[in-house]
PDB file of C-alpha atoms in Angstrom:
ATOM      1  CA  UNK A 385    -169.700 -90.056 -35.060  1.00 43.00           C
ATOM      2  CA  UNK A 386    -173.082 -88.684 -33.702  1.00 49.00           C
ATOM      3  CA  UNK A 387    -173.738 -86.384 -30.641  1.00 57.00           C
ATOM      4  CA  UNK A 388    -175.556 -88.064 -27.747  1.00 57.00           C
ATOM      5  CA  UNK A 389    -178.848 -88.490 -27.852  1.00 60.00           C
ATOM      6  CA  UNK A 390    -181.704 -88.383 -25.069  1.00 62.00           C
ATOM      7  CA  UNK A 391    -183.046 -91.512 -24.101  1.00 68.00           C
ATOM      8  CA  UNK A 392    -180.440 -94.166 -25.481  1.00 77.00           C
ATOM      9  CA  UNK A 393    -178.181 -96.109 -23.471  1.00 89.00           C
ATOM     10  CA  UNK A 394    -174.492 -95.215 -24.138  1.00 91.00           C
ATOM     11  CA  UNK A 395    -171.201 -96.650 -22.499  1.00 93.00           C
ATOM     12  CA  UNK A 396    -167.665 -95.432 -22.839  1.00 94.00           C
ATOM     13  CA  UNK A 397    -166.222 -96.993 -25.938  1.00 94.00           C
ATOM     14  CA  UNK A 398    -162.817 -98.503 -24.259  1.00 94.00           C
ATOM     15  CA  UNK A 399    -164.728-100.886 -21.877  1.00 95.00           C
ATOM     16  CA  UNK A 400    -166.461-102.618 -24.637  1.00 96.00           C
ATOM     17  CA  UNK A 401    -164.259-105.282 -25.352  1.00 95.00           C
ATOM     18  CA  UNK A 402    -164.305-107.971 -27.880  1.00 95.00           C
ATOM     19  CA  UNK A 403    -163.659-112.066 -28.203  1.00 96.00           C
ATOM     20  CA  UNK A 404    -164.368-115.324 -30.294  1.00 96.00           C
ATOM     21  CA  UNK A 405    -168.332-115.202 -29.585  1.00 95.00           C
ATOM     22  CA  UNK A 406    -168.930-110.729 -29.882  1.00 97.00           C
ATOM     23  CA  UNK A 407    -168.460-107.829 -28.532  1.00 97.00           C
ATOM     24  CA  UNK A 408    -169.262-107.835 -24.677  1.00 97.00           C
ATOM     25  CA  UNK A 409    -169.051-105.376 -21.106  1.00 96.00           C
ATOM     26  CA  UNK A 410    -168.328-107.050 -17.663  1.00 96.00           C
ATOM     27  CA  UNK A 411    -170.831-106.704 -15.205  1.00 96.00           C
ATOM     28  CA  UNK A 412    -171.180-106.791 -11.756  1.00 93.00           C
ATOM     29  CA  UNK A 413    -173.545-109.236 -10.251  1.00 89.00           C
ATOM     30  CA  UNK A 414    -173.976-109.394  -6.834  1.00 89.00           C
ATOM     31  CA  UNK A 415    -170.157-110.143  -5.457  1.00 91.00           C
ATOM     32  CA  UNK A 416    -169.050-111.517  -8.849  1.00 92.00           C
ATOM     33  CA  UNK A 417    -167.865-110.408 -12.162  1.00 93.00           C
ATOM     34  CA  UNK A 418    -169.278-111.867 -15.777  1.00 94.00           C
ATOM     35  CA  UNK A 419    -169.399-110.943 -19.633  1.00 95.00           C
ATOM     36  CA  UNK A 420    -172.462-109.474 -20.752  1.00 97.00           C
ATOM     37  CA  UNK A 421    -172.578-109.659 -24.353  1.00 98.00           C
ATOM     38  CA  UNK A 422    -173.974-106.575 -26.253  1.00 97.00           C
ATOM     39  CA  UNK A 423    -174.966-105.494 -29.692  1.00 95.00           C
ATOM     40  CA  UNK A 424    -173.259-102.102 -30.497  1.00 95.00           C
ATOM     41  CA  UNK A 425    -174.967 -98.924 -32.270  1.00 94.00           C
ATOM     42  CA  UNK A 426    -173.528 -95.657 -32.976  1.00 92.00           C
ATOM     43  CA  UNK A 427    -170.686 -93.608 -31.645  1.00 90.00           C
ATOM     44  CA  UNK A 428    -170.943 -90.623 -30.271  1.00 85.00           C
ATOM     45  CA  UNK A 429    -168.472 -87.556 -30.723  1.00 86.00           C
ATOM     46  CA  UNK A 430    -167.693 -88.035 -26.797  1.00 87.00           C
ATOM     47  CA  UNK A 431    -166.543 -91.341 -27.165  1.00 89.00           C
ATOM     48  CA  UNK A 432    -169.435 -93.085 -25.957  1.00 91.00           C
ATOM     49  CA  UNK A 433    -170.890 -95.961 -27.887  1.00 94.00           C
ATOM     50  CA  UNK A 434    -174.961 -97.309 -27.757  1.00 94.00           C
ATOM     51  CA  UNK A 435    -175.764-100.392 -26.513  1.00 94.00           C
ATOM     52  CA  UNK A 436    -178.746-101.644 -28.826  1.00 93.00           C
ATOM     53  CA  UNK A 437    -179.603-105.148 -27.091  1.00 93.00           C
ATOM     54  CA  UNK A 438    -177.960-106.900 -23.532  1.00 94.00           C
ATOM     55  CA  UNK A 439    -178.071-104.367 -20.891  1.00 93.00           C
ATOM     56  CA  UNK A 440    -180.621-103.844 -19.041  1.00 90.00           C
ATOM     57  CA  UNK A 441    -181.512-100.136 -16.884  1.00 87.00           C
ATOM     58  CA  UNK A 442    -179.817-101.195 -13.535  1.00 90.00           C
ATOM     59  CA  UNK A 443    -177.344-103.822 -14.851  1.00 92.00           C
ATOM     60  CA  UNK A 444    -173.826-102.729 -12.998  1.00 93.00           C
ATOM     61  CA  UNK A 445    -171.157-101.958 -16.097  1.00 94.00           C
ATOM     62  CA  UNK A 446    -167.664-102.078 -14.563  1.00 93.00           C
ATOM     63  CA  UNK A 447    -166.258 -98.805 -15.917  1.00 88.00           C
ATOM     64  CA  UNK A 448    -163.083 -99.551 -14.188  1.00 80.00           C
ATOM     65  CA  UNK A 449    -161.337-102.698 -13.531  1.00 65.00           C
ATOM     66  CA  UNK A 450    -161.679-103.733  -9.950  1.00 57.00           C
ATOM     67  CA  UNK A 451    -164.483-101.273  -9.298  1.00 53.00           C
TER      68      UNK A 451
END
């Protein structure tokens, strides 16, 4: 585990899930709902996990299902 650092795009842990093709978050785009696939760094002693490669600043993570 690793504290958070500055600078580097983290998510909570739980809402990355996993299937056949990777590890992925749902996002939120425009009225509907898709899998964004993501390539996973380090965790964090909070419980939050960085997201090296497929979000982008501004991208709409659902945190919460039906959110």
């Amino acid at each position: 585990l690793t504290d958070d650092r500055e600078g580097v795009m983290q998510v909570p842990q739980k809402i990355v899930l996993t299937d056949e093709t990777g590890k992925y978050v749902t996002v939120k785009t425009g009225t509907a709902y898709a899998p964004r696939y993501v390539t996973v760094g380090a965790v964090s002693s909070s419980g939050n996990v960085e997201i090296v490669t497929g979000l982008r600043t501004g991208d709409q993570v659902v945190v919460v299902p039906g959110e």
